[in-house]
Amino acid sequence: MTLNRRNFLKAGLSGAAMAVGGSTIASCSGKPAVEEATEAAAKVTGIPYSPDAQLNISLQEGVAPGETLAEKLDFMEQNGVVGLEPGGRGLGNRVKEFKEALSGRNIKISAICAGFQGFILSTDPAIRKLCMDTMKEILVAAGELQSTGVIIVPAFNNQVPVMPHTQETRDFLCEQYNIMGNFAHEHGTTVIFEPLNRKEAFYLRQVGDAAAICRDINNPGVRCMGDFWHMSEENSFMGAFISAGKYLQHVHIASLKRRSMPGEDGEADNYVDGFKGLKVIGYNKYISFECGCQSEDRKAAVVNALNLIRKQWEEA
């Protein structure tokens, strides 16, 4: 077989990834296998995998099977899910409920999915104030629950009247989210930008753009995320996550055609390229299911999806 450059790179990456995902027993060189694998990947590609990378799976509350919160958490524990992503609306009234339900379990609150009112890029000061005020309420609760952050979108396509897509608008966005980020940091959590595809939002469509805003704000309370479904705007899942680097705080996952359970769109649901990017940057926060379900047996569909994600993480 001719070993051309493409096959060589593929073979090198595959071998390094298998070592990273496998045992930490010292190799014949005397180094831990993880360390040796990252060095091997660096020699082949110049981009080593980080030994800090870890797969932590989360389910949104509405995705987890079960009629009650306790039933959902029982299912999650039985299947090795370690994160729960609740919605932000009314979260302050549920802090005690979540704390009691999670006590003694190996499950933590991951991110909080939105729940605020108004939007920060409105031309109406009252609507902007509503967004800031309701976000602060959610951030207080998120901090109490030790959540990684609260997800926010600057503006959806259907939200009008809205500021124009200009440098002045970007500057204003940075100013407002710096204020919000300071508040989040004071409460031990973050504000998480979510880029959306162009069908849902005109502003902030790529992960790299969100990370650039985080960089410019330079606030530990301001971070960004990637959503495999919305990342249809990206040229490469791997490149998008690498471009986010240290600013990546959360990841959403769904099937890539119908936004259903991962795996329900068959071969289209391949996340290996993205997982490679996450391994490069040492991502160790949560990958959370935000998706529907085509199957009548939700439990079986979720279990199949979990198996797929774990298998592809090892393949990456």
PDB file of C-alpha atoms in Angstrom, residues 44-238:
ATOM      1  CA  VAL A  44       2.564  14.250  13.074  1.00  0.00           C
ATOM      2  CA  THR A  45       0.333  17.320  12.937  1.00  0.00           C
ATOM      3  CA  GLY A  46       1.931  20.022  15.043  1.00  0.00           C
ATOM      4  CA  ILE A  47      -1.302  20.104  17.074  1.00  0.00           C
ATOM      5  CA  PRO A  48      -1.142  17.833  20.125  1.00  0.00           C
ATOM      6  CA  TYR A  49      -4.161  16.538  21.971  1.00  0.00           C
ATOM      7  CA  SER A  50      -4.394  17.780  25.535  1.00  0.00           C
ATOM      8  CA  PRO A  51      -4.420  15.194  28.340  1.00  0.00           C
ATOM      9  CA  ASP A  52      -6.922  17.462  30.136  1.00  0.00           C
ATOM     10  CA  ALA A  53      -9.723  16.640  27.686  1.00  0.00           C
ATOM     11  CA  GLN A  54     -12.614  14.753  29.247  1.00  0.00           C
ATOM     12  CA  LEU A  55     -16.049  13.648  28.047  1.00  0.00           C
ATOM     13  CA  ASN A  56     -18.726  14.916  30.441  1.00  0.00           C
ATOM     14  CA  ILE A  57     -22.212  14.288  29.050  1.00  0.00           C
ATOM     15  CA  SER A  58     -25.183  16.408  30.087  1.00  0.00           C
ATOM     16  CA  LEU A  59     -28.878  16.216  29.240  1.00  0.00           C
ATOM     17  CA  GLN A  60     -31.288  19.102  29.113  1.00  0.00           C
ATOM     18  CA  GLU A  61     -34.061  18.570  31.618  1.00  0.00           C
ATOM     19  CA  GLY A  62     -36.614  18.152  28.843  1.00  0.00           C
ATOM     20  CA  VAL A  63     -34.471  15.583  27.027  1.00  0.00           C
ATOM     21  CA  ALA A  64     -33.916  13.249  29.981  1.00  0.00           C
ATOM     22  CA  PRO A  65     -36.503  10.415  30.115  1.00  0.00           C
ATOM     23  CA  GLY A  66     -38.790  10.403  33.143  1.00  0.00           C
ATOM     24  CA  GLU A  67     -41.960  11.994  34.439  1.00  0.00           C
ATOM     25  CA  THR A  68     -40.404  13.607  37.519  1.00  0.00           C
ATOM     26  CA  LEU A  69     -37.054  15.210  38.244  1.00  0.00           C
ATOM     27  CA  ALA A  70     -36.134  12.236  40.449  1.00  0.00           C
ATOM     28  CA  GLU A  71     -36.928   9.771  37.646  1.00  0.00           C
ATOM     29  CA  LYS A  72     -34.841  11.792  35.200  1.00  0.00           C
ATOM     30  CA  LEU A  73     -31.880  11.877  37.578  1.00  0.00           C
ATOM     31  CA  ASP A  74     -32.188   8.153  38.294  1.00  0.00           C
ATOM     32  CA  PHE A  75     -32.004   7.418  34.564  1.00  0.00           C
ATOM     33  CA  MET A  76     -29.037   9.736  34.158  1.00  0.00           C
ATOM     34  CA  GLU A  77     -27.104   8.137  37.014  1.00  0.00           C
ATOM     35  CA  GLN A  78     -27.779   4.649  35.689  1.00  0.00           C
ATOM     36  CA  ASN A  79     -26.339   5.683  32.320  1.00  0.00           C
ATOM     37  CA  GLY A  80     -23.315   7.667  33.433  1.00  0.00           C
ATOM     38  CA  VAL A  81     -24.658  11.132  32.598  1.00  0.00           C
ATOM     39  CA  VAL A  82     -23.019  13.678  34.901  1.00  0.00           C
ATOM     40  CA  GLY A  83     -24.670  16.983  33.952  1.00  0.00           C
ATOM     41  CA  LEU A  84     -28.201  18.399  33.982  1.00  0.00           C
ATOM     42  CA  GLU A  85     -29.054  21.496  31.938  1.00  0.00           C
ATOM     43  CA  PRO A  86     -32.254  23.174  33.152  1.00  0.00           C
ATOM     44  CA  GLY A  87     -34.006  26.165  31.608  1.00  0.00           C
ATOM     45  CA  GLY A  88     -33.512  29.589  33.137  1.00  0.00           C
ATOM     46  CA  ARG A  89     -37.109  30.740  33.354  1.00  0.00           C
ATOM     47  CA  GLY A  90     -38.201  30.682  36.999  1.00  0.00           C
ATOM     48  CA  LEU A  91     -34.861  29.168  38.026  1.00  0.00           C
ATOM     49  CA  GLY A  92     -34.659  31.234  41.206  1.00  0.00           C
ATOM     50  CA  ASN A  93     -37.743  29.448  42.535  1.00  0.00           C
ATOM     51  CA  ARG A  94     -36.194  26.023  41.854  1.00  0.00           C
ATOM     52  CA  VAL A  95     -32.775  26.394  43.478  1.00  0.00           C
ATOM     53  CA  LYS A  96     -33.826  24.525  46.619  1.00  0.00           C
ATOM     54  CA  GLU A  97     -35.510  21.805  44.537  1.00  0.00           C
ATOM     55  CA  PHE A  98     -32.380  21.190  42.470  1.00  0.00           C
ATOM     56  CA  LYS A  99     -30.042  21.247  45.452  1.00  0.00           C
ATOM     57  CA  GLU A 100     -32.117  18.660  47.294  1.00  0.00           C
ATOM     58  CA  ALA A 101     -32.580  16.481  44.213  1.00  0.00           C
ATOM     59  CA  LEU A 102     -28.834  16.470  43.412  1.00  0.00           C
ATOM     60  CA  SER A 103     -27.676  15.865  46.982  1.00  0.00           C
ATOM     61  CA  GLY A 104     -25.660  12.647  47.146  1.00  0.00           C
ATOM     62  CA  ARG A 105     -25.716  12.139  43.378  1.00  0.00           C
ATOM     63  CA  ASN A 106     -22.841  12.206  40.917  1.00  0.00           C
ATOM     64  CA  ILE A 107     -24.655  14.796  38.791  1.00  0.00           C
ATOM     65  CA  LYS A 108     -24.121  18.554  38.701  1.00  0.00           C
ATOM     66  CA  ILE A 109     -25.893  21.426  37.003  1.00  0.00           C
ATOM     67  CA  SER A 110     -24.089  22.128  33.727  1.00  0.00           C
ATOM     68  CA  ALA A 111     -25.165  25.289  31.900  1.00  0.00           C
ATOM     69  CA  ILE A 112     -28.499  27.076  32.219  1.00  0.00           C
ATOM     70  CA  CYS A 113     -30.406  27.366  28.953  1.00  0.00           C
ATOM     71  CA  ALA A 114     -31.520  30.987  28.499  1.00  0.00           C
ATOM     72  CA  GLY A 115     -34.877  31.859  30.114  1.00  0.00           C
ATOM     73  CA  PHE A 116     -34.296  35.631  30.105  1.00  0.00           C
ATOM     74  CA  GLN A 117     -36.724  38.160  28.649  1.00  0.00           C
ATOM     75  CA  GLY A 118     -36.096  40.912  26.101  1.00  0.00           C
ATOM     76  CA  PHE A 119     -32.840  41.078  24.124  1.00  0.00           C
ATOM     77  CA  ILE A 120     -29.699  43.104  24.514  1.00  0.00           C
ATOM     78  CA  LEU A 121     -29.548  44.465  20.938  1.00  0.00           C
ATOM     79  CA  SER A 122     -33.001  46.024  20.997  1.00  0.00           C
ATOM     80  CA  THR A 123     -33.251  49.682  20.024  1.00  0.00           C
ATOM     81  CA  ASP A 124     -35.722  50.083  22.905  1.00  0.00           C
ATOM     82  CA  PRO A 125     -33.902  50.858  26.196  1.00  0.00           C
ATOM     83  CA  ALA A 126     -36.744  49.297  28.206  1.00  0.00           C
ATOM     84  CA  ILE A 127     -36.358  45.961  26.384  1.00  0.00           C
ATOM     85  CA  ARG A 128     -32.575  46.034  26.884  1.00  0.00           C
ATOM     86  CA  LYS A 129     -33.077  46.731  30.593  1.00  0.00           C
ATOM     87  CA  LEU A 130     -35.518  43.827  30.828  1.00  0.00           C
ATOM     88  CA  CYS A 131     -32.868  41.548  29.311  1.00  0.00           C
ATOM     89  CA  MET A 132     -30.187  42.738  31.732  1.00  0.00           C
ATOM     90  CA  ASP A 133     -32.443  42.508  34.780  1.00  0.00           C
ATOM     91  CA  THR A 134     -33.798  39.035  34.043  1.00  0.00           C
ATOM     92  CA  MET A 135     -30.334  37.738  33.129  1.00  0.00           C
ATOM     93  CA  LYS A 136     -29.027  38.930  36.485  1.00  0.00           C
ATOM     94  CA  GLU A 137     -31.830  37.065  38.271  1.00  0.00           C
ATOM     95  CA  ILE A 138     -30.886  33.858  36.454  1.00  0.00           C
ATOM     96  CA  LEU A 139     -27.174  34.410  37.061  1.00  0.00           C
ATOM     97  CA  VAL A 140     -27.746  34.665  40.817  1.00  0.00           C
ATOM     98  CA  ALA A 141     -29.536  31.305  40.783  1.00  0.00           C
ATOM     99  CA  ALA A 142     -26.900  29.807  38.466  1.00  0.00           C
ATOM    100  CA  GLY A 143     -24.205  30.838  40.907  1.00  0.00           C
ATOM    101  CA  GLU A 144     -26.053  29.227  43.807  1.00  0.00           C
ATOM    102  CA  LEU A 145     -26.264  26.003  41.799  1.00  0.00           C
ATOM    103  CA  GLN A 146     -22.577  26.229  40.787  1.00  0.00           C
ATOM    104  CA  SER A 147     -23.559  26.175  37.123  1.00  0.00           C
ATOM    105  CA  THR A 148     -20.923  26.718  34.446  1.00  0.00           C
ATOM    106  CA  GLY A 149     -22.946  29.606  33.033  1.00  0.00           C
ATOM    107  CA  VAL A 150     -26.128  31.004  31.505  1.00  0.00           C
ATOM    108  CA  ILE A 151     -26.598  30.762  27.739  1.00  0.00           C
ATOM    109  CA  ILE A 152     -27.610  33.934  25.915  1.00  0.00           C
ATOM    110  CA  VAL A 153     -28.234  34.933  22.296  1.00  0.00           C
ATOM    111  CA  PRO A 154     -27.734  38.639  21.389  1.00  0.00           C
ATOM    112  CA  ALA A 155     -30.793  38.697  19.120  1.00  0.00           C
ATOM    113  CA  PHE A 156     -32.989  36.239  17.216  1.00  0.00           C
ATOM    114  CA  ASN A 157     -34.210  37.053  13.703  1.00  0.00           C
ATOM    115  CA  ASN A 158     -37.774  37.607  14.907  1.00  0.00           C
ATOM    116  CA  GLN A 159     -36.773  40.143  17.580  1.00  0.00           C
ATOM    117  CA  VAL A 160     -37.374  43.696  16.379  1.00  0.00           C
ATOM    118  CA  PRO A 161     -36.654  46.589  16.368  1.00  0.00           C
ATOM    119  CA  VAL A 162     -32.979  45.660  16.464  1.00  0.00           C
ATOM    120  CA  MET A 163     -29.678  47.515  16.140  1.00  0.00           C
ATOM    121  CA  PRO A 164     -27.909  47.311  12.762  1.00  0.00           C
ATOM    122  CA  HIS A 165     -25.022  44.915  12.219  1.00  0.00           C
ATOM    123  CA  THR A 166     -22.233  47.495  12.558  1.00  0.00           C
ATOM    124  CA  GLN A 167     -19.018  48.085  14.483  1.00  0.00           C
ATOM    125  CA  GLU A 168     -20.940  50.410  16.816  1.00  0.00           C
ATOM    126  CA  THR A 169     -23.354  47.594  17.614  1.00  0.00           C
ATOM    127  CA  ARG A 170     -20.483  45.232  18.337  1.00  0.00           C
ATOM    128  CA  ASP A 171     -18.886  47.803  20.634  1.00  0.00           C
ATOM    129  CA  PHE A 172     -22.199  48.242  22.430  1.00  0.00           C
ATOM    130  CA  LEU A 173     -22.563  44.464  22.774  1.00  0.00           C
ATOM    131  CA  CYS A 174     -19.086  44.208  24.315  1.00  0.00           C
ATOM    132  CA  GLU A 175     -19.908  46.996  26.759  1.00  0.00           C
ATOM    133  CA  GLN A 176     -23.178  45.425  27.881  1.00  0.00           C
ATOM    134  CA  TYR A 177     -21.783  41.906  28.215  1.00  0.00           C
ATOM    135  CA  ASN A 178     -18.800  43.204  30.148  1.00  0.00           C
ATOM    136  CA  ILE A 179     -21.279  44.561  32.708  1.00  0.00           C
ATOM    137  CA  MET A 180     -23.171  41.279  32.680  1.00  0.00           C
ATOM    138  CA  GLY A 181     -19.923  39.310  32.872  1.00  0.00           C
ATOM    139  CA  ASN A 182     -18.762  41.248  35.928  1.00  0.00           C
ATOM    140  CA  PHE A 183     -22.030  40.387  37.650  1.00  0.00           C
ATOM    141  CA  ALA A 184     -21.720  36.723  36.622  1.00  0.00           C
ATOM    142  CA  HIS A 185     -18.141  36.490  37.881  1.00  0.00           C
ATOM    143  CA  GLU A 186     -19.145  37.978  41.235  1.00  0.00           C
ATOM    144  CA  HIS A 187     -21.627  35.113  41.575  1.00  0.00           C
ATOM    145  CA  GLY A 188     -19.184  32.398  40.538  1.00  0.00           C
ATOM    146  CA  THR A 189     -20.575  31.711  37.071  1.00  0.00           C
ATOM    147  CA  THR A 190     -20.432  33.045  33.495  1.00  0.00           C
ATOM    148  CA  VAL A 191     -22.442  34.465  30.620  1.00  0.00           C
ATOM    149  CA  ILE A 192     -22.191  32.103  27.620  1.00  0.00           C
ATOM    150  CA  PHE A 193     -22.649  33.430  24.056  1.00  0.00           C
ATOM    151  CA  GLU A 194     -24.358  30.994  21.704  1.00  0.00           C
ATOM    152  CA  PRO A 195     -23.803  31.431  17.948  1.00  0.00           C
ATOM    153  CA  LEU A 196     -26.804  30.354  15.845  1.00  0.00           C
ATOM    154  CA  ASN A 197     -27.191  29.549  12.168  1.00  0.00           C
ATOM    155  CA  ARG A 198     -28.483  32.253   9.837  1.00  0.00           C
ATOM    156  CA  LYS A 199     -32.010  30.852   9.848  1.00  0.00           C
ATOM    157  CA  GLU A 200     -32.339  31.823  13.508  1.00  0.00           C
ATOM    158  CA  ALA A 201     -30.025  34.790  14.023  1.00  0.00           C
ATOM    159  CA  PHE A 202     -28.365  37.447  11.874  1.00  0.00           C
ATOM    160  CA  TYR A 203     -25.801  38.303  14.538  1.00  0.00           C
ATOM    161  CA  LEU A 204     -23.062  36.013  15.858  1.00  0.00           C
ATOM    162  CA  ARG A 205     -23.200  32.921  13.644  1.00  0.00           C
ATOM    163  CA  GLN A 206     -19.775  31.326  14.115  1.00  0.00           C
ATOM    164  CA  VAL A 207     -17.930  30.047  17.157  1.00  0.00           C
ATOM    165  CA  GLY A 208     -14.775  31.975  16.238  1.00  0.00           C
ATOM    166  CA  ASP A 209     -16.753  35.233  16.144  1.00  0.00           C
ATOM    167  CA  ALA A 210     -18.130  34.563  19.612  1.00  0.00           C
ATOM    168  CA  ALA A 211     -14.649  33.734  20.909  1.00  0.00           C
ATOM    169  CA  ALA A 212     -13.276  36.957  19.393  1.00  0.00           C
ATOM    170  CA  ILE A 213     -15.884  38.954  21.297  1.00  0.00           C
ATOM    171  CA  CYS A 214     -14.925  37.109  24.489  1.00  0.00           C
ATOM    172  CA  ARG A 215     -11.273  37.948  23.797  1.00  0.00           C
ATOM    173  CA  ASP A 216     -12.044  41.621  23.227  1.00  0.00           C
ATOM    174  CA  ILE A 217     -14.166  41.884  26.375  1.00  0.00           C
ATOM    175  CA  ASN A 218     -11.411  40.069  28.313  1.00  0.00           C
ATOM    176  CA  ASN A 219     -13.654  39.226  31.234  1.00  0.00           C
ATOM    177  CA  PRO A 220     -13.543  35.851  33.075  1.00  0.00           C
ATOM    178  CA  GLY A 221     -17.322  36.052  33.378  1.00  0.00           C
ATOM    179  CA  VAL A 222     -17.854  36.050  29.592  1.00  0.00           C
ATOM    180  CA  ARG A 223     -17.471  32.857  27.582  1.00  0.00           C
ATOM    181  CA  CYS A 224     -18.940  31.186  24.475  1.00  0.00           C
ATOM    182  CA  MET A 225     -20.224  27.831  23.268  1.00  0.00           C
ATOM    183  CA  GLY A 226     -20.699  25.742  20.164  1.00  0.00           C
ATOM    184  CA  ASP A 227     -23.780  23.820  19.045  1.00  0.00           C
ATOM    185  CA  PHE A 228     -23.219  21.048  16.494  1.00  0.00           C
ATOM    186  CA  TRP A 229     -26.644  21.738  14.980  1.00  0.00           C
ATOM    187  CA  HIS A 230     -26.010  25.470  14.494  1.00  0.00           C
ATOM    188  CA  MET A 231     -22.411  24.888  13.385  1.00  0.00           C
ATOM    189  CA  SER A 232     -23.591  24.220   9.841  1.00  0.00           C
ATOM    190  CA  GLU A 233     -22.160  27.732   9.325  1.00  0.00           C
ATOM    191  CA  GLU A 234     -18.654  26.394  10.020  1.00  0.00           C
ATOM    192  CA  ASN A 235     -16.122  25.035   7.521  1.00  0.00           C
ATOM    193  CA  SER A 236     -14.861  22.563  10.110  1.00  0.00           C
ATOM    194  CA  PHE A 237     -16.152  21.428  13.488  1.00  0.00           C
ATOM    195  CA  MET A 238     -12.580  20.835  14.590  1.00  0.00           C
TER     196      MET A 238
END
